[in-house]
Amino acid sequence: MTEVLLPQPSEGPGFVQLLTPEGQRVEHPDYALDISDDEIKSLYRDLVMVRRIDTEATALQRQGQLGLWASLLGQEAAQVGAGRALTERDFAFPTYREHGVAYCKGVDPVTLLGLFRGASQGGWDPNENGFGLYTIVIGSQTLHATGYAMGIQRDGGDGAAMAFFGDGATSQGDVNEAFVWAGSFNAPIVFFCQNNQWAISEPVERQSHIPLYRRAEGFGFPGVRVDGNDVLAVLAVTRAALARAREGSGPSLVEAYTYRMAPHTTSDDPSRYRLAADLETWKLKDPVERVKAYLSRHGVADASFFADVSAAADELAAHVRAACIEMADPEPLSLFDHVYAGGSSLLDEERAGMAAYLASFEGESPAAAKLNVGAH
Amino acid sequence: MTEVLLPQPSEGPGFVQLLTPEGQRVEHPDYALDISDDEIKSLYRDLVMVRRIDTEATALQRQGQLGLWASLLGQEAAQVGAGRALTERDFAFPTYREHGVAYCKGVDPVTLLGLFRGASQGGWDPNENGFGLYTIVIGSQTLHATGYAMGIQRDGGDGAAMAFFGDGATSQGDVNEAFVWAGSFNAPIVFFCQNNQWAISEPVERQSHIPLYRRAEGFGFPGVRVDGNDVLAVLAVTRAALARAREGSGPSLVEAYTYRMAPHTTSDDPSRYRLAADLETWKLKDPVERVKAYLSRHGVADASFFADVSAAADELAAHVRAACIEMADPEPLSLFDHVYAGGSSLLDEERAGMAAYLASFEGESPAAAKLNVGAH
Amino acid sequence: MATLTLAKALNEGLRKAMENDPKVLVMGEDVGQLGGVFRVTDGLSKDFGEDRVIDTPLAESGIIGTAVGLSIRGFRPVCEIQFDGFVFPAFDQIVTQVAKMHYRSSGNVKLPITIRIPYGGGIGAVEHHSESPEAYFAHTPGLKVVTCSNPADAYWMIQQAVACDDPIVFFEPKRRYWDKAEVDTDSSPADLWSARIARSGTDATLITYGPSVRTCLEASAAAAEEGRELEVVDLRALSPIDWETVFTSARKTGHAIVVAEAPVYVSLAAEVAARVTEQCFYSLESPVLRVGGYSTPYPASRIEEDYLPDLDRVLDAVDRAIGF
Amino acid sequence: MATLTLAKALNEGLRKAMENDPKVLVMGEDVGQLGGVFRVTDGLSKDFGEDRVIDTPLAESGIIGTAVGLSIRGFRPVCEIQFDGFVFPAFDQIVTQVAKMHYRSSGNVKLPITIRIPYGGGIGAVEHHSESPEAYFAHTPGLKVVTCSNPADAYWMIQQAVACDDPIVFFEPKRRYWDKAEVDTDSSPADLWSARIARSGTDATLITYGPSVRTCLEASAAAAEEGRELEVVDLRALSPIDWETVFTSARKTGHAIVVAEAPVYVSLAAEVAARVTEQCFYSLESPVLRVGGYSTPYPASRIEEDYLPDLDRVLDAVDRAIGF
Ligand SMILES: Cc1ncc(C[n+]2csc(CCOP(=O)(O)OP(=O)(O)O)c2C)c(N)n1
Ligand SMILES: Cc1ncc(C[n+]2csc(CCOP(=O)(O)OP(=O)(O)O)c2C)c(N)n1
Ligand SMILES: [Mg+2]
Ligand SMILES: [Mg+2]
C-alpha cells in the first residue's frame, strides 16, 4: 500500500500573520491593516465574550441543560476576525460552530443554545442579522451562500455572502460545486474555511495532502492562508476578500489555519485519536492571549480594562445561563407548526388526531410517562 | 449583473501536441514518443475503424434500429490515444461516449449497440476486457474508478484505473470527490477528461473560466492539457500518466482538448445553440485526417494501405449493421432477471404473477397491443 | 382558448409566472438557449434574459442548493431537473435543506422553490430517463408534490406551484408532453390541492395520476364498451392528497384500483391502498388492488411496455376486484 | 454465550466477518482509530490495519462510490454512514449505481456492499441524527434492506449481510445500541430473510421492526396485564419482507397494527398495511392501523417523545382496532 499522509506545513509563502503569538505586530505586504488601539481593544472584548459564552455553554451541557455543545475553543480569532469584517450588508452562512460569528452579527447566544438544548432546530430569522441558520449537514450551506450571492448580483445589492465551513467539509461534493458555481457566475462570495486540523477524529491530511487554500486556484479564483489565531490578520484578509467580492471581482477562499482545542463536541473523546502534547503546542498560540499580550505590552490597556471585560463576560454568561435554564420546552402540538408556510390538509388531520389523543388522557399521565419508557 | 463568460485559450504553456493538424511531427520536451511508422499505421487503422462504427451507428439510429446514439465524431484521437495507452492490467471506467476506448479494449461494438437499441442496459462483463459499464449519470464512474484503484493498492495489483468524463462532468460533486479521494489515498488512477467544448448546449465556459486541467493542482496532483485531436500526443501523455500511477506516484488529470463535431446525441439539435462556423474551424483539425496526411506525406503508406483500411472498416460496419438488426428483443419475463445475485421472494412472486397474466392471453393478443396504446 | 401540447402549456404557464412576478427565475441545465431538452423553457431566455433564465453548471445539487440561497434572498426559483433519474445528486439538498428549512427557521425562511421533473417511461429512452421517483418526495415531510396529466392542468398547475410559498416538486408526465388539448387560459383554475374526477362511473374506481391518467381513461373507455362504468380519479396533488374525493368515489363504487408507473413496493400507491382501506373499510367489496411497475430497475426500452401498467393490466385488475 | 450490548454484538459480528474473509473492508468517517462515533468498529483498525479499516474523507457519495469500485475489484466493503441523516449525499450512488449495477451488467457485476446506518430517534440528538429513512431504500429495486432489534440478531445479521452477494442497507437501531442480552455465538442463525415472532399472542398482531420492537414488547407486556395477548412480529428484513409470517399472524388475530418511527405517509408501514389487507381481506376484523412518526420533519429533541410511537400510542391503536 502506497498511501501517504503528509503533514501540511502551517506556514510558508503567503501565510498571513499580523500579530505574533507573543503579541508582536508584524507587517504583511498585501495586507496592511490600519487599526486603532481602541478597535483592537474592542476586538479583544469580543474574543473574551465569545470564549466566555463557549465556556458557559460547555458547563451547561455538563449539567444536563444542553443535549450537546460544539465548542469553538481556539477558533475565537478566526470567527471574530471574520465576523467583524462582515458589515450589515453582508450575509453569513454558518456551520454549527460559528458562535463567534453569530455574536459579532448580533445574534443572542441564547437563541443558539435553544438548538443545542433541543428546544428548537435553530429558529432564528436569518434576515434579521444577516446570519443564516446553523447547518449540520456538512457543506450544504456553501451552496446556499453561493445562491444568495447570485441573488445579490441579480437585485443590484451591494453586499457579499460569506460561507463558513471546516477542513473536513472541503471533501464534500457540495463545497466543490459551490466553488464551481461561484467561479462560473463570478459571484460576490467569500469562502471562509476554518482549518482546525480535525474533522472529528480525522486529521486534515486525510482530506488533502496540500494546503486547503490552494483548492481555489483550480476553480479560477484566489485562495489565501491566514493565521487563524491572529484576529488582526483574519480581519484584514477577510475584509479584503469581502471588498473584492462587493466590487464585482468575484469569489475568494480564505483558509484560517487554527486548531480545535476542545473535543469535536461534548460527545467526543479526543484522547482516542490525538496527543495531548499537540494541544500544548497550540496553547502557546492562543488567539485571546496574544491580543492581551499586545495590549499589555504597549500599555494600551490596563488592569481595569481587563477586569471590566472580564466582568462584562461574566454578566453575559450569567444571562445566558439563566435564560437557558428558564427556556421552556415546546408544547407537544407545536410539532406541527411551521412545516409549511401554507399549511397542509395532511398535517391538519394529524394535528387533530394528536390533540384528541392527548385530550383522552385528561390529567392522568400516559403509561409511558409513568414507566419512563423510551426516554434515554 | 457581473457574470462573465471568458473564452478558454486552447493552447498555451503546457499544451501538448506531437502532430500538427497538417500532419507534421513536432517534439515536446516532456513527452518524447518513440513510435514506429507501423504503430502509427495501426493507430490510423483504429481511428478509421472507430469513426466507421460511429457513422454506422448514427445511420442505424436514423433508420429506427437504435433508439439513440451518442456520437464520438471528432473525439477519435482522444479515445484511441487513451485506449491504446491502456494495457490489459488497466481498467477503464467510461461514460456513454467511449466507443473508441471500448474498441481498443476489445469490446465488440455490437454489445454497445444493444444499449442504444434498448435491448439491454449494457450487460457486458467489465472484467472481461477491463472496460466498465457505460455510465449515464454524469460523473458517477469517477468514484468507481477511484475505488477500483484503491483496490489495486490493496491487492498488490500492478495496473491502474482510468476514469473518463466530459467537460460538463467537472462540475459534479462526484468528480471532485473522486479528486479528493485519489489525492488522499494517492491512488493509481488517471482522470481523463475529454473537453469537447460542450455539455449538450452549454459551452465549457459555463463550467469553468480557467482551463480544466488546472483543477488538479488544487487537489494536489498534476494536470496536463493535450491536443485531443492528436492521437500521438494523447498516447504519449496518457502513457506517462498511467506509468506514474502504476509506479505509485499517484493520480493525474489529463485534459484532452477536442470538439464534439456531431450533435450531443441523435436527439439533439445543435443549430439552436452553436454556430456552424465553429464546426468548420474544427474540421481543419480533424483527428483522422492529420494522421493520414502524415502517413501520405512521409510515404509511409500508399493508396493500397488506405484502401485496405477502408475496406476493413466497411466490413466491420456491415457486421455491426447485420448484428444490430438481428438483435432479438428480450423476453418480457427477462425483466426479472439479474435484479439480485441471490434472488428475492418479492420478485419471485411478481414474476409468477406476470407469467400467469401473460399466459391468460393464450395466443390472443392483449387489447393494448391492438390499439397500439402507449407506444411512442 | 388555445390548442396546446402539454409541453407548450407548461411553457405558457411559466411565461405567465415570469411576467407576473419579476422574482421568478428559471434555472437548470440547458434551459436557456436550447429551451430545455423538451423545450419546456423555449423562448424564455430570449424574452426574460440570462439573469432570469439561468443555464447552470452541470450539477444538480448545485441547482437546488443555490436555489435555496436565491430564495433566502427573495427570489422564486423554478428549477428544472433534466430527467427523473438525475434528481438524485440533488436529493440531499432537497430532503435535508429544502424540505426542512421552513421548519428549522420556525417559519422565518420561506422557500418558494418549484422543482420541475419530467418523469415516467414509455418514450423508448435509455437508463435513468424513465423513472417515477415520486414516492421518495411524497414520503418527505416539508415538501409538497403535484403532477399534471393534461395540458389545461399543466398550464394552471405550474403557475399555482410557482405562486405557492412552499417548496413543490412538480412532476411532468414526459410521455404526455405531446398530448394536445384545448386550454382555456381565461377560466379560473381548480384548487391545486384538489383531485379531479376525470371520468364518472359506478362500478369501480381507478385512482391514478400523471401519465397513467390517460391509460386509465383508455381502459375505462374500453370497459364501457363492455358495459362497465369505471370512475377515474386524477389525484393531481400527491402530497397532500385530496382524500375526500378519493374516499367518496371508493365508497360509491366499492372497488378501488390504484394505477401508477412506479414500483408498487413501498409506493404512493401503497399509501392510497392503506388509507382507502382504513377509511372505507365497510364500503369496500374487495381489497384495493395496485397496478404499477415491478420491483425491478426500469428495464431496457424494448420491454418497457411489459413493465408499465397498460390498458389490459388495468382491466385485468378491475376484473379481479369486481370478481373478488 | 456472552452478554453483549447491541453495539458490541455488531462489533463482534464485524470482527468475525473480517476474520472469515480477507476481502471484507470496513470504511467510513471516523471508523478507524476512533472506532466510530458509536464504537461499533472499535478495535478493528488496530487488529486488521488501516488498509482494511479505512478512515475516509468526509464525503458520503465518495464512500459509496469508491465502495462500488472496490467491489468490482473483488472486495466486500462494509460502509458506515455516521448517522441516518447523512446518507443523502450518497443517495445518488446508492439508487442509481449500487442498486442497478447487477441488473445493468446482466449479472456480471456483483456488489456485495453492506451499508450500515444507525437510525431512529429517542437519543436526544440534534437535527439529522434521528431519522428513519428506510422507506427510501425499500422502495428502490435492487437493494435489500434489513434491520436488527436485539443483540443476537445484530451479531448474526451483520455477518449474514456481509456474506450476501447483493447490496444490503443495514439499519441499526441506535437508541437500542446499549440494550444488553445474551448472545449464543455458537448457535446457527435464523434465515436473514425471515421475520421473527418476538412474542406470541392471539388478540392482535403488532408488526414492527428495529427500535420499535422493544416498544411493542413493552406494550404487549402492559396489555397482558389487562388480559390482552398481543402477537409481536419483528420483520427483520424490510425488503423483501417475509410475508407468510406476517399474514399467518394477521389471519390468526384478525387485527394488525404496524408500528415504526418513520412518518407513516408513503412508508414501509403503508406497504405492510396495503399488502396485509390485500392478502388477508376476509380474515381482518378491522382495518390495519399504523402507529408512526407524523408528517413533520423530525422535531427538536425536547418533544421527540411526543413524536415517536410509544407504549400508549400502540395500546391506543390496539384499542381502536379491537373496538372497531
Ligand atoms: C454530510 C455529513 N456527514 C457527516 C456528518 C457528521 N459530522 C459532523 S461534524 C463532522 C466533522 C466536520 O469536520 P470539519 O468540516 O473540519 O468541521 P469542524 O467540526 O472541525 O468544525 C462530521 C463528520 C455531518 N454532520 N454531515
Ligand atoms: C447527473 C446527470 N445530470 C444530467 C444528465 C443529462 N446529460 C446527459 S449528457 C449531459 C452533458 C454532459 O456533458 P459532458 O460531461 O461535457 O460530456 P459530453 O456529453 O460532452 O461527452 C447532460 C447534462 C445526466 N446524464 N446525468
Ligand atoms: Mg475541522
Ligand atoms: Mg462535453
PDB file of N, CA, C and O in Angstrom, chain B residues 10-59:
ATOM      1  N   SER B  10      -7.150  27.763 -26.079  1.00  0.00           N
ATOM      2  CA  SER B  10      -6.972  26.340 -26.351  1.00  0.00           C
ATOM      3  C   SER B  10      -5.519  25.940 -26.178  1.00  0.00           C
ATOM      4  O   SER B  10      -5.205  24.840 -25.801  1.00  0.00           O
ATOM      5  N   GLU B  11      -4.648  26.858 -26.491  1.00  0.00           N
ATOM      6  CA  GLU B  11      -3.243  26.495 -26.401  1.00  0.00           C
ATOM      7  C   GLU B  11      -2.589  27.341 -25.319  1.00  0.00           C
ATOM      8  O   GLU B  11      -3.244  28.069 -24.605  1.00  0.00           O
ATOM      9  N   GLY B  12      -1.295  27.232 -25.210  1.00  0.00           N
ATOM     10  CA  GLY B  12      -0.611  27.987 -24.171  1.00  0.00           C
ATOM     11  C   GLY B  12       0.445  27.106 -23.569  1.00  0.00           C
ATOM     12  O   GLY B  12       0.645  25.977 -24.023  1.00  0.00           O
ATOM     13  N   PRO B  13       1.094  27.594 -22.539  1.00  0.00           N
ATOM     14  CA  PRO B  13       2.180  26.804 -21.970  1.00  0.00           C
ATOM     15  C   PRO B  13       1.657  25.453 -21.522  1.00  0.00           C
ATOM     16  O   PRO B  13       0.620  25.358 -20.875  1.00  0.00           O
ATOM     17  N   GLY B  14       2.328  24.415 -21.901  1.00  0.00           N
ATOM     18  CA  GLY B  14       1.938  23.102 -21.416  1.00  0.00           C
ATOM     19  C   GLY B  14       0.988  22.368 -22.339  1.00  0.00           C
ATOM     20  O   GLY B  14       0.715  21.197 -22.128  1.00  0.00           O
ATOM     21  N   PHE B  15       0.489  23.025 -23.378  1.00  0.00           N
ATOM     22  CA  PHE B  15      -0.416  22.343 -24.303  1.00  0.00           C
ATOM     23  C   PHE B  15       0.412  21.363 -25.129  1.00  0.00           C
ATOM     24  O   PHE B  15       1.303  21.761 -25.872  1.00  0.00           O
ATOM     25  N   VAL B  16       0.113  20.096 -24.989  1.00  0.00           N
ATOM     26  CA  VAL B  16       0.979  19.096 -25.609  1.00  0.00           C
ATOM     27  C   VAL B  16       0.476  18.703 -26.995  1.00  0.00           C
ATOM     28  O   VAL B  16      -0.671  18.270 -27.139  1.00  0.00           O
ATOM     29  N   GLN B  17       1.330  18.869 -27.968  1.00  0.00           N
ATOM     30  CA  GLN B  17       0.999  18.452 -29.338  1.00  0.00           C
ATOM     31  C   GLN B  17       2.221  17.773 -29.948  1.00  0.00           C
ATOM     32  O   GLN B  17       3.347  18.263 -29.789  1.00  0.00           O
ATOM     33  N   LEU B  18       2.007  16.658 -30.611  1.00  0.00           N
ATOM     34  CA  LEU B  18       3.132  15.964 -31.263  1.00  0.00           C
ATOM     35  C   LEU B  18       2.931  15.825 -32.770  1.00  0.00           C
ATOM     36  O   LEU B  18       3.858  15.448 -33.490  1.00  0.00           O
ATOM     37  N   LEU B  19       1.712  16.105 -33.206  1.00  0.00           N
ATOM     38  CA  LEU B  19       1.407  16.021 -34.635  1.00  0.00           C
ATOM     39  C   LEU B  19       0.472  17.185 -34.963  1.00  0.00           C
ATOM     40  O   LEU B  19      -0.624  17.277 -34.397  1.00  0.00           O
ATOM     41  N   THR B  20       0.912  18.053 -35.831  1.00  0.00           N
ATOM     42  CA  THR B  20       0.084  19.232 -36.120  1.00  0.00           C
ATOM     43  C   THR B  20      -1.117  18.844 -36.988  1.00  0.00           C
ATOM     44  O   THR B  20      -1.135  17.763 -37.589  1.00  0.00           O
ATOM     45  N   PRO B  21      -2.091  19.714 -37.057  1.00  0.00           N
ATOM     46  CA  PRO B  21      -3.240  19.444 -37.921  1.00  0.00           C
ATOM     47  C   PRO B  21      -2.840  19.177 -39.355  1.00  0.00           C
ATOM     48  O   PRO B  21      -3.547  18.492 -40.083  1.00  0.00           O
ATOM     49  N   GLU B  22      -1.674  19.700 -39.746  1.00  0.00           N
ATOM     50  CA  GLU B  22      -1.213  19.479 -41.115  1.00  0.00           C
ATOM     51  C   GLU B  22      -0.459  18.164 -41.256  1.00  0.00           C
ATOM     52  O   GLU B  22       0.006  17.822 -42.347  1.00  0.00           O
ATOM     53  N   GLY B  23      -0.304  17.450 -40.155  1.00  0.00           N
ATOM     54  CA  GLY B  23       0.373  16.158 -40.244  1.00  0.00           C
ATOM     55  C   GLY B  23       1.882  16.242 -40.069  1.00  0.00           C
ATOM     56  O   GLY B  23       2.623  15.365 -40.499  1.00  0.00           O
ATOM     57  N   GLN B  24       2.324  17.279 -39.416  1.00  0.00           N
ATOM     58  CA  GLN B  24       3.742  17.494 -39.156  1.00  0.00           C
ATOM     59  C   GLN B  24       4.090  16.974 -37.767  1.00  0.00           C
ATOM     60  O   GLN B  24       3.419  17.337 -36.787  1.00  0.00           O
ATOM     61  N   ARG B  25       5.133  16.169 -37.663  1.00  0.00           N
ATOM     62  CA  ARG B  25       5.595  15.719 -36.342  1.00  0.00           C
ATOM     63  C   ARG B  25       6.297  16.863 -35.634  1.00  0.00           C
ATOM     64  O   ARG B  25       7.124  17.547 -36.232  1.00  0.00           O
ATOM     65  N   VAL B  26       5.977  17.112 -34.369  1.00  0.00           N
ATOM     66  CA  VAL B  26       6.707  18.101 -33.579  1.00  0.00           C
ATOM     67  C   VAL B  26       7.121  17.441 -32.265  1.00  0.00           C
ATOM     68  O   VAL B  26       6.563  16.422 -31.865  1.00  0.00           O
ATOM     69  N   GLU B  27       8.111  18.046 -31.635  1.00  0.00           N
ATOM     70  CA  GLU B  27       8.606  17.467 -30.388  1.00  0.00           C
ATOM     71  C   GLU B  27       8.060  18.242 -29.196  1.00  0.00           C
ATOM     72  O   GLU B  27       7.733  19.417 -29.295  1.00  0.00           O
ATOM     73  N   HIS B  28       7.999  17.561 -28.071  1.00  0.00           N
ATOM     74  CA  HIS B  28       7.637  18.242 -26.817  1.00  0.00           C
ATOM     75  C   HIS B  28       8.647  17.800 -25.766  1.00  0.00           C
ATOM     76  O   HIS B  28       8.926  16.603 -25.640  1.00  0.00           O
ATOM     77  N   PRO B  29       9.197  18.754 -25.020  1.00  0.00           N
ATOM     78  CA  PRO B  29      10.287  18.406 -24.094  1.00  0.00           C
ATOM     79  C   PRO B  29       9.915  17.308 -23.101  1.00  0.00           C
ATOM     80  O   PRO B  29      10.733  16.458 -22.779  1.00  0.00           O
ATOM     81  N   ASP B  30       8.680  17.304 -22.623  1.00  0.00           N
ATOM     82  CA  ASP B  30       8.304  16.334 -21.577  1.00  0.00           C
ATOM     83  C   ASP B  30       7.752  15.035 -22.140  1.00  0.00           C
ATOM     84  O   ASP B  30       7.616  14.057 -21.414  1.00  0.00           O
ATOM     85  N   TYR B  31       7.348  15.053 -23.373  1.00  0.00           N
ATOM     86  CA  TYR B  31       6.655  13.876 -23.896  1.00  0.00           C
ATOM     87  C   TYR B  31       7.271  13.383 -25.194  1.00  0.00           C
ATOM     88  O   TYR B  31       6.675  13.478 -26.269  1.00  0.00           O
ATOM     89  N   ALA B  32       8.459  12.855 -25.078  1.00  0.00           N
ATOM     90  CA  ALA B  32       9.072  12.222 -26.239  1.00  0.00           C
ATOM     91  C   ALA B  32       8.273  10.964 -26.546  1.00  0.00           C
ATOM     92  O   ALA B  32       7.824  10.272 -25.634  1.00  0.00           O
ATOM     93  N   LEU B  33       8.034  10.711 -27.812  1.00  0.00           N
ATOM     94  CA  LEU B  33       7.304   9.489 -28.160  1.00  0.00           C
ATOM     95  C   LEU B  33       8.106   8.739 -29.206  1.00  0.00           C
ATOM     96  O   LEU B  33       8.289   9.202 -30.323  1.00  0.00           O
ATOM     97  N   ASP B  34       8.586   7.598 -28.802  1.00  0.00           N
ATOM     98  CA  ASP B  34       9.373   6.770 -29.706  1.00  0.00           C
ATOM     99  C   ASP B  34       8.394   5.798 -30.348  1.00  0.00           C
ATOM    100  O   ASP B  34       7.978   4.819 -29.729  1.00  0.00           O
ATOM    101  N   ILE B  35       8.024   6.066 -31.566  1.00  0.00           N
ATOM    102  CA  ILE B  35       6.966   5.258 -32.179  1.00  0.00           C
ATOM    103  C   ILE B  35       7.334   4.921 -33.616  1.00  0.00           C
ATOM    104  O   ILE B  35       7.843   5.760 -34.365  1.00  0.00           O
ATOM    105  N   SER B  36       7.090   3.677 -33.993  1.00  0.00           N
ATOM    106  CA  SER B  36       7.420   3.243 -35.352  1.00  0.00           C
ATOM    107  C   SER B  36       6.310   3.640 -36.307  1.00  0.00           C
ATOM    108  O   SER B  36       5.168   3.895 -35.899  1.00  0.00           O
ATOM    109  N   ASP B  37       6.643   3.689 -37.548  1.00  0.00           N
ATOM    110  CA  ASP B  37       5.631   4.017 -38.551  1.00  0.00           C
ATOM    111  C   ASP B  37       4.533   2.954 -38.593  1.00  0.00           C
ATOM    112  O   ASP B  37       3.365   3.251 -38.835  1.00  0.00           O
ATOM    113  N   ASP B  38       4.916   1.714 -38.331  1.00  0.00           N
ATOM    114  CA  ASP B  38       3.896   0.663 -38.300  1.00  0.00           C
ATOM    115  C   ASP B  38       2.880   0.919 -37.195  1.00  0.00           C
ATOM    116  O   ASP B  38       1.675   0.709 -37.372  1.00  0.00           O
ATOM    117  N   GLU B  39       3.404   1.382 -36.080  1.00  0.00           N
ATOM    118  CA  GLU B  39       2.475   1.684 -34.992  1.00  0.00           C
ATOM    119  C   GLU B  39       1.531   2.831 -35.371  1.00  0.00           C
ATOM    120  O   GLU B  39       0.348   2.803 -35.060  1.00  0.00           O
ATOM    121  N   ILE B  40       2.092   3.808 -36.026  1.00  0.00           N
ATOM    122  CA  ILE B  40       1.244   4.932 -36.439  1.00  0.00           C
ATOM    123  C   ILE B  40       0.185   4.443 -37.424  1.00  0.00           C
ATOM    124  O   ILE B  40      -0.981   4.848 -37.369  1.00  0.00           O
ATOM    125  N   LYS B  41       0.592   3.567 -38.277  1.00  0.00           N
ATOM    126  CA  LYS B  41      -0.393   2.992 -39.218  1.00  0.00           C
ATOM    127  C   LYS B  41      -1.502   2.259 -38.464  1.00  0.00           C
ATOM    128  O   LYS B  41      -2.681   2.335 -38.818  1.00  0.00           O
ATOM    129  N   SER B  42      -1.093   1.566 -37.436  1.00  0.00           N
ATOM    130  CA  SER B  42      -2.121   0.811 -36.716  1.00  0.00           C
ATOM    131  C   SER B  42      -3.021   1.763 -35.918  1.00  0.00           C
ATOM    132  O   SER B  42      -4.224   1.511 -35.738  1.00  0.00           O
ATOM    133  N   LEU B  43      -2.450   2.873 -35.463  1.00  0.00           N
ATOM    134  CA  LEU B  43      -3.311   3.886 -34.823  1.00  0.00           C
ATOM    135  C   LEU B  43      -4.304   4.448 -35.835  1.00  0.00           C
ATOM    136  O   LEU B  43      -5.488   4.646 -35.535  1.00  0.00           O
ATOM    137  N   TYR B  44      -3.778   4.701 -37.016  1.00  0.00           N
ATOM    138  CA  TYR B  44      -4.652   5.227 -38.069  1.00  0.00           C
ATOM    139  C   TYR B  44      -5.819   4.271 -38.328  1.00  0.00           C
ATOM    140  O   TYR B  44      -6.974   4.658 -38.440  1.00  0.00           O
ATOM    141  N   ARG B  45      -5.462   3.021 -38.405  1.00  0.00           N
ATOM    142  CA  ARG B  45      -6.475   1.996 -38.643  1.00  0.00           C
ATOM    143  C   ARG B  45      -7.567   2.053 -37.560  1.00  0.00           C
ATOM    144  O   ARG B  45      -8.756   2.040 -37.844  1.00  0.00           O
ATOM    145  N   ASP B  46      -7.127   2.148 -36.330  1.00  0.00           N
ATOM    146  CA  ASP B  46      -8.107   2.225 -35.233  1.00  0.00           C
ATOM    147  C   ASP B  46      -8.996   3.470 -35.363  1.00  0.00           C
ATOM    148  O   ASP B  46     -10.204   3.418 -35.135  1.00  0.00           O
ATOM    149  N   LEU B  47      -8.358   4.566 -35.713  1.00  0.00           N
ATOM    150  CA  LEU B  47      -9.134   5.812 -35.854  1.00  0.00           C
ATOM    151  C   LEU B  47     -10.231   5.638 -36.903  1.00  0.00           C
ATOM    152  O   LEU B  47     -11.388   6.022 -36.697  1.00  0.00           O
ATOM    153  N   VAL B  48      -9.847   5.040 -38.005  1.00  0.00           N
ATOM    154  CA  VAL B  48     -10.809   4.862 -39.096  1.00  0.00           C
ATOM    155  C   VAL B  48     -11.910   3.879 -38.684  1.00  0.00           C
ATOM    156  O   VAL B  48     -13.101   4.108 -38.933  1.00  0.00           O
ATOM    157  N   MET B  49     -11.503   2.805 -38.057  1.00  0.00           N
ATOM    158  CA  MET B  49     -12.494   1.802 -37.635  1.00  0.00           C
ATOM    159  C   MET B  49     -13.512   2.425 -36.684  1.00  0.00           C
ATOM    160  O   MET B  49     -14.721   2.220 -36.796  1.00  0.00           O
ATOM    161  N   VAL B  50     -12.998   3.184 -35.747  1.00  0.00           N
ATOM    162  CA  VAL B  50     -13.849   3.772 -34.729  1.00  0.00           C
ATOM    163  C   VAL B  50     -14.815   4.783 -35.357  1.00  0.00           C
ATOM    164  O   VAL B  50     -16.005   4.822 -35.032  1.00  0.00           O
ATOM    165  N   ARG B  51     -14.294   5.574 -36.263  1.00  0.00           N
ATOM    166  CA  ARG B  51     -15.181   6.536 -36.927  1.00  0.00           C
ATOM    167  C   ARG B  51     -16.254   5.796 -37.734  1.00  0.00           C
ATOM    168  O   ARG B  51     -17.410   6.195 -37.767  1.00  0.00           O
ATOM    169  N   ARG B  52     -15.837   4.715 -38.327  1.00  0.00           N
ATOM    170  CA  ARG B  52     -16.788   3.969 -39.173  1.00  0.00           C
ATOM    171  C   ARG B  52     -17.906   3.349 -38.333  1.00  0.00           C
ATOM    172  O   ARG B  52     -19.067   3.338 -38.730  1.00  0.00           O
ATOM    173  N   ILE B  53     -17.535   2.830 -37.188  1.00  0.00           N
ATOM    174  CA  ILE B  53     -18.561   2.288 -36.277  1.00  0.00           C
ATOM    175  C   ILE B  53     -19.555   3.383 -35.930  1.00  0.00           C
ATOM    176  O   ILE B  53     -20.773   3.195 -35.944  1.00  0.00           O
ATOM    177  N   ASP B  54     -19.000   4.547 -35.642  1.00  0.00           N
ATOM    178  CA  ASP B  54     -19.838   5.676 -35.242  1.00  0.00           C
ATOM    179  C   ASP B  54     -20.797   6.087 -36.353  1.00  0.00           C
ATOM    180  O   ASP B  54     -21.993   6.312 -36.122  1.00  0.00           O
ATOM    181  N   THR B  55     -20.280   6.168 -37.562  1.00  0.00           N
ATOM    182  CA  THR B  55     -21.122   6.549 -38.698  1.00  0.00           C
ATOM    183  C   THR B  55     -22.237   5.535 -38.899  1.00  0.00           C
ATOM    184  O   THR B  55     -23.394   5.890 -39.149  1.00  0.00           O
ATOM    185  N   GLU B  56     -21.864   4.273 -38.759  1.00  0.00           N
ATOM    186  CA  GLU B  56     -22.861   3.222 -38.970  1.00  0.00           C
ATOM    187  C   GLU B  56     -23.949   3.301 -37.903  1.00  0.00           C
ATOM    188  O   GLU B  56     -25.144   3.154 -38.186  1.00  0.00           O
ATOM    189  N   ALA B  57     -23.520   3.532 -36.681  1.00  0.00           N
ATOM    190  CA  ALA B  57     -24.494   3.596 -35.589  1.00  0.00           C
ATOM    191  C   ALA B  57     -25.433   4.779 -35.781  1.00  0.00           C
ATOM    192  O   ALA B  57     -26.644   4.674 -35.560  1.00  0.00           O
ATOM    193  N   THR B  58     -24.881   5.895 -36.216  1.00  0.00           N
ATOM    194  CA  THR B  58     -25.733   7.060 -36.475  1.00  0.00           C
ATOM    195  C   THR B  58     -26.767   6.722 -37.550  1.00  0.00           C
ATOM    196  O   THR B  58     -27.949   7.057 -37.425  1.00  0.00           O
ATOM    197  N   ALA B  59     -26.313   6.023 -38.586  1.00  0.00           N
ATOM    198  CA  ALA B  59     -27.233   5.626 -39.653  1.00  0.00           C
ATOM    199  C   ALA B  59     -28.296   4.670 -39.110  1.00  0.00           C
ATOM    200  O   ALA B  59     -29.491   4.788 -39.418  1.00  0.00           O
TER     201      ALA B  59
END
